[in-house]
Tab-separated table of C-alpha atoms in Angstrom:
chain	number	residue	atom	x	y	z
A	1	GLU	CA	10.575	13.962	20.429
A	2	ILE	CA	8.073	11.665	18.729
A	3	VAL	CA	6.368	8.978	20.820
A	4	MET	CA	5.182	5.803	19.126
A	5	THR	CA	2.275	3.935	20.703
A	6	GLN	CA	1.256	0.454	19.614
A	7	SER	CA	-2.030	-1.307	20.301
A	8	PRO	CA	-2.933	-3.724	21.601
A	9	ASP	CA	-0.075	-4.829	23.838
A	10	THR	CA	-1.048	-8.455	23.269
A	11	LEU	CA	-3.158	-9.942	20.501
A	12	SER	CA	-4.485	-13.498	20.802
A	13	VAL	CA	-5.229	-15.006	17.422
A	14	SER	CA	-5.931	-18.497	16.109
A	15	PRO	CA	-3.802	-19.879	13.268
A	16	GLY	CA	-5.347	-18.987	9.929
A	17	GLU	CA	-7.061	-15.883	11.279
A	18	ARG	CA	-6.300	-12.281	10.415
A	19	ALA	CA	-4.285	-10.090	12.772
A	20	THR	CA	-4.407	-6.303	12.748
A	21	LEU	CA	-1.782	-4.337	14.677
A	22	SER	CA	-1.867	-0.572	15.129
A	23	CYS	CA	0.825	2.039	15.594
A	24	ARG	CA	0.254	5.718	16.305
A	25	ALA	CA	2.787	8.542	16.168
A	26	SER	CA	2.501	11.588	18.439
A	27	GLN	CA	3.038	13.843	15.403
A	28	THR	CA	3.088	13.323	11.692
A	29	ILE	CA	5.852	11.116	10.323
A	30	ASN	CA	4.635	11.033	6.711
A	31	SER	CA	5.264	7.444	5.556
A	32	ASN	CA	8.587	7.058	7.345
A	33	LEU	CA	7.579	4.030	9.343
A	34	ALA	CA	9.054	0.550	9.585
A	35	TRP	CA	7.763	-2.666	11.111
A	36	TYR	CA	9.999	-5.330	12.627
A	37	GLN	CA	9.328	-8.869	13.795
A	38	GLN	CA	11.184	-10.381	16.741
A	39	LYS	CA	11.006	-13.987	17.823
A	40	PRO	CA	12.266	-15.171	21.231
A	41	GLY	CA	16.045	-15.239	21.426
A	42	GLN	CA	16.441	-13.680	17.989
A	43	ALA	CA	17.326	-10.274	16.640
A	44	PRO	CA	14.598	-8.118	15.119
A	45	ARG	CA	13.926	-8.597	11.418
A	46	LEU	CA	12.737	-5.883	9.036
A	47	LEU	CA	9.295	-6.601	7.609
A	48	ILE	CA	8.020	-3.320	6.182
A	49	SER	CA	9.545	0.065	5.355
A	50	GLY	CA	7.990	3.227	4.006
A	51	ALA	CA	4.796	2.162	5.815
A	52	SER	CA	3.845	-0.332	3.104
A	53	THR	CA	6.879	-1.779	1.263
A	54	ARG	CA	7.663	-5.365	2.163
A	55	ALA	CA	11.314	-6.223	2.705
A	56	THR	CA	12.954	-8.872	0.563
A	57	GLY	CA	11.682	-12.350	1.382
A	58	VAL	CA	8.738	-11.211	3.495
A	59	PRO	CA	5.609	-13.186	2.624
A	60	ALA	CA	2.703	-11.416	0.939
A	61	ARG	CA	0.413	-12.151	3.894
A	62	PHE	CA	2.152	-9.226	5.641
A	63	SER	CA	0.912	-5.811	4.574
A	64	GLY	CA	1.369	-2.330	5.929
A	65	SER	CA	-0.744	0.771	5.481
A	66	GLY	CA	-1.197	4.288	6.759
A	67	SER	CA	0.497	7.662	6.677
A	68	GLY	CA	0.753	10.713	8.880
A	69	THR	CA	0.120	9.462	12.391
A	70	GLU	CA	-1.876	6.229	12.030
A	71	PHE	CA	-0.435	2.983	10.739
A	72	THR	CA	-1.497	-0.640	10.507
A	73	LEU	CA	0.281	-3.953	10.041
A	74	THR	CA	-1.999	-6.725	8.839
A	75	ILE	CA	-1.184	-10.400	8.753
A	76	SER	CA	-3.855	-11.889	6.544
A	77	SER	CA	-3.725	-15.522	7.682
A	78	LEU	CA	-1.518	-16.255	10.661
A	79	GLN	CA	0.957	-19.075	10.317
A	80	SER	CA	2.693	-20.755	13.251
A	81	GLU	CA	5.934	-18.925	12.470
A	82	ASP	CA	4.220	-15.531	12.742
A	83	PHE	CA	3.680	-15.694	16.494
A	84	ALA	CA	6.174	-13.127	17.694
A	85	VAL	CA	6.527	-9.551	18.920
A	86	TYR	CA	6.106	-6.769	16.372
A	87	TYR	CA	7.586	-3.284	16.695
A	88	CYS	CA	6.952	-0.146	14.708
A	89	GLN	CA	9.641	2.514	14.351
A	90	GLN	CA	9.567	6.045	12.991
A	91	TYR	CA	12.527	7.457	11.091
A	92	ASN	CA	11.072	10.787	10.061
A	93	ASN	CA	12.434	12.818	12.964
A	94	TRP	CA	15.447	12.571	15.237
A	95	PRO	CA	15.729	10.558	17.409
A	96	PRO	CA	14.411	7.389	15.802
A	97	ALA	CA	11.803	5.859	18.088
A	98	PHE	CA	10.249	2.442	18.525
A	99	GLY	CA	6.818	1.545	19.766
A	100	GLN	CA	6.579	-0.637	22.854
A	101	GLY	CA	5.689	-3.711	20.790
A	102	THR	CA	2.665	-5.923	20.220
A	103	LYS	CA	2.928	-9.583	21.126
A	104	VAL	CA	0.953	-11.857	18.818
A	105	GLU	CA	0.180	-15.055	20.676
A	106	ILE	CA	-1.679	-18.239	19.905
A	107	LYS	CA	-5.307	-18.199	20.996
B	1	GLU	CA	25.385	-11.799	2.231
B	2	VAL	CA	25.191	-9.007	4.794
B	3	GLN	CA	26.531	-10.052	8.178
B	4	LEU	CA	26.932	-8.131	11.425
B	5	SER	CA	28.733	-9.723	14.335
B	6	GLU	CA	28.871	-8.054	17.743
B	7	SER	CA	31.315	-8.753	20.538
B	8	GLY	CA	32.597	-7.188	23.734
B	9	GLY	CA	29.664	-7.681	26.056
B	10	GLY	CA	29.976	-9.162	29.498
B	11	LEU	CA	29.579	-8.577	33.207
B	12	VAL	CA	30.812	-5.239	34.514
B	13	GLN	CA	30.462	-3.464	37.831
B	14	PRO	CA	28.504	-0.238	38.160
B	15	GLY	CA	30.712	2.655	37.139
B	16	GLY	CA	32.780	0.433	34.876
B	17	SER	CA	33.444	0.569	31.154
B	18	LEU	CA	33.032	-1.682	28.133
B	19	ARG	CA	33.785	-1.366	24.459
B	20	LEU	CA	31.447	-3.117	22.072
B	21	SER	CA	32.487	-4.002	18.535
B	22	CYS	CA	30.497	-4.939	15.458
B	23	VAL	CA	32.265	-6.401	12.444
B	24	ALA	CA	30.392	-5.937	9.189
B	25	SER	CA	30.730	-7.886	5.950
B	26	GLY	CA	28.926	-8.382	2.675
B	27	PHE	CA	28.398	-4.702	1.830
B	28	THR	CA	30.237	-1.420	1.379
B	29	PHE	CA	30.489	-0.320	5.000
B	30	SER	CA	31.031	3.380	4.383
B	31	ASN	CA	27.833	3.635	2.321
B	32	HIS	CA	25.625	2.938	5.305
B	33	ALA	CA	24.828	4.661	8.563
B	34	MET	CA	24.962	2.328	11.553
B	35	SER	CA	23.225	2.291	14.924
B	36	TRP	CA	23.273	0.533	18.248
B	37	VAL	CA	19.884	-0.524	19.609
B	38	ARG	CA	19.456	-2.145	22.998
B	39	GLN	CA	16.864	-4.334	24.643
B	40	ALA	CA	16.679	-4.703	28.397
B	41	PRO	CA	15.570	-8.132	29.656
B	42	GLY	CA	11.888	-8.633	28.850
B	43	LYS	CA	11.554	-5.113	27.451
B	44	GLY	CA	11.240	-3.417	24.088
B	45	LEU	CA	13.760	-1.908	21.703
B	46	GLU	CA	15.561	1.344	22.507
B	47	TRP	CA	17.751	3.209	20.027
B	48	VAL	CA	21.035	4.113	21.736
B	49	SER	CA	23.361	5.738	19.229
B	50	GLY	CA	23.915	6.164	15.526
B	51	ILE	CA	26.611	7.349	13.155
B	52	SER	CA	26.464	8.365	9.513
B	53	GLY	CA	28.250	6.483	6.781
B	54	SER	CA	30.971	9.109	6.683
B	55	GLY	CA	31.443	8.879	10.437
B	56	ARG	CA	31.070	12.636	10.848
B	57	ALA	CA	27.727	12.773	12.611
B	58	PRO	CA	27.458	10.700	15.776
B	59	SER	CA	24.270	10.981	17.775
B	60	TYR	CA	23.051	9.673	21.110
B	61	ALA	CA	19.907	8.995	23.065
B	62	ASP	CA	19.454	11.243	26.085
B	63	SER	CA	19.666	8.180	28.337
B	64	VAL	CA	23.310	7.580	27.403
B	65	LYS	CA	24.543	11.005	26.271
B	66	GLY	CA	27.847	11.911	27.885
B	67	ARG	CA	28.558	8.300	28.868
B	68	VAL	CA	28.907	6.579	25.494
B	69	SER	CA	30.820	7.260	22.316
B	70	ILE	CA	30.145	5.704	18.922
B	71	SER	CA	32.786	5.416	16.236
B	72	ARG	CA	33.577	3.457	13.117
B	73	ASP	CA	36.704	2.242	11.336
B	74	SER	CA	35.978	1.802	7.650
B	75	SER	CA	39.383	0.211	7.052
B	76	LYS	CA	38.301	-2.639	9.341
B	77	ASN	CA	34.559	-2.539	8.586
B	78	THR	CA	33.962	-2.221	12.290
B	79	LEU	CA	31.546	-0.217	14.428
B	80	PHE	CA	32.317	0.537	18.047
B	81	LEU	CA	30.445	1.657	21.136
B	82	GLN	CA	32.528	2.824	24.075
B	83	MET	CA	30.415	2.776	27.207
B	84	ASN	CA	31.572	4.435	30.419
B	85	SER	CA	30.055	5.053	33.844
B	86	LEU	CA	27.792	2.071	33.358
B	87	ARG	CA	24.637	1.747	35.429
B	88	ALA	CA	22.356	-1.160	36.275
B	89	GLU	CA	19.792	0.247	33.849
B	90	ASP	CA	22.269	-0.195	30.990
B	91	THR	CA	21.888	-3.961	31.336
B	92	ALA	CA	20.613	-5.154	27.975
B	93	VAL	CA	21.345	-6.994	24.768
B	94	TYR	CA	23.030	-4.511	22.461
B	95	TYR	CA	22.328	-4.934	18.758
B	96	CYS	CA	24.341	-3.470	15.936
B	97	ALA	CA	22.103	-2.565	12.990
B	98	ARG	CA	22.611	-1.230	9.488
B	99	HIS	CA	20.615	1.656	8.081
B	100	ASN	CA	19.549	1.336	4.473
B	101	SER	CA	21.289	4.597	3.535
B	102	GLY	CA	24.263	6.701	4.539
B	103	TRP	CA	22.155	8.845	6.814
B	104	PHE	CA	20.488	7.583	9.970
B	105	LEU	CA	17.036	8.976	9.256
B	106	SER	CA	16.365	5.686	7.514
B	107	PHE	CA	15.172	2.277	8.501
B	108	LEU	CA	17.281	-0.573	9.860
B	109	ASP	CA	17.493	-3.313	7.268
B	110	PHE	CA	19.952	-5.733	8.870
B	111	TRP	CA	20.662	-6.570	12.502
B	112	GLY	CA	23.363	-8.499	14.288
B	113	GLN	CA	22.580	-11.190	16.840
B	114	GLY	CA	23.437	-8.964	19.771
B	115	THR	CA	25.840	-8.973	22.693
B	116	LEU	CA	24.703	-9.027	26.316
B	117	VAL	CA	25.908	-6.361	28.718
B	118	THR	CA	25.210	-6.984	32.387
B	119	VAL	CA	25.957	-4.247	34.915
B	120	SER	CA	25.966	-5.643	38.417
B	121	SER	CA	28.123	-5.792	41.507
């Protein structure tokens, strides 16, 4: 069973700054990684699939990279609406597994 | 427009049962695998169960195996999760989510708003 580990647990960033979130898989998952955004009281929303493909309607300031076991989600210039919890998820092996989440908070 | 609408949550005593439903619209239901993902209060996301588009391949997390059963009715565009022998640790918001393909080794591209299950005496 693959374990997904995200870092850091909490990231404090000022609006307009860059945020870099990391996700590590316990074994290779190729590029079968998705990122989701969840705001308080809302369902998760797909941001990125295939490690780097933005979902429809996702702003270009969100970018994903990586393959194998190391992945990164970058938010180039944080907007107020981007403060949320972000989860990575692998879908290369059964069972699908989520990371524990990274909370991006206002500094 | 893709829509997923869950129902069936509520308060249940330990050892009790609940049946969750998720009505889908805006897409060809049988073309997509579906999953249930839960989130305990203040915690992260946990995949619970999934089923292929054809309905032939249900699968379960170890934490619920033997206590839950997933099914789908393509004639009603509805996904179900029958939960038995409920425990306090099953307390969570349960989300219905669509996979982007007919097989569940794929990402989740649409999510419902969730239904809250509370297991308590």
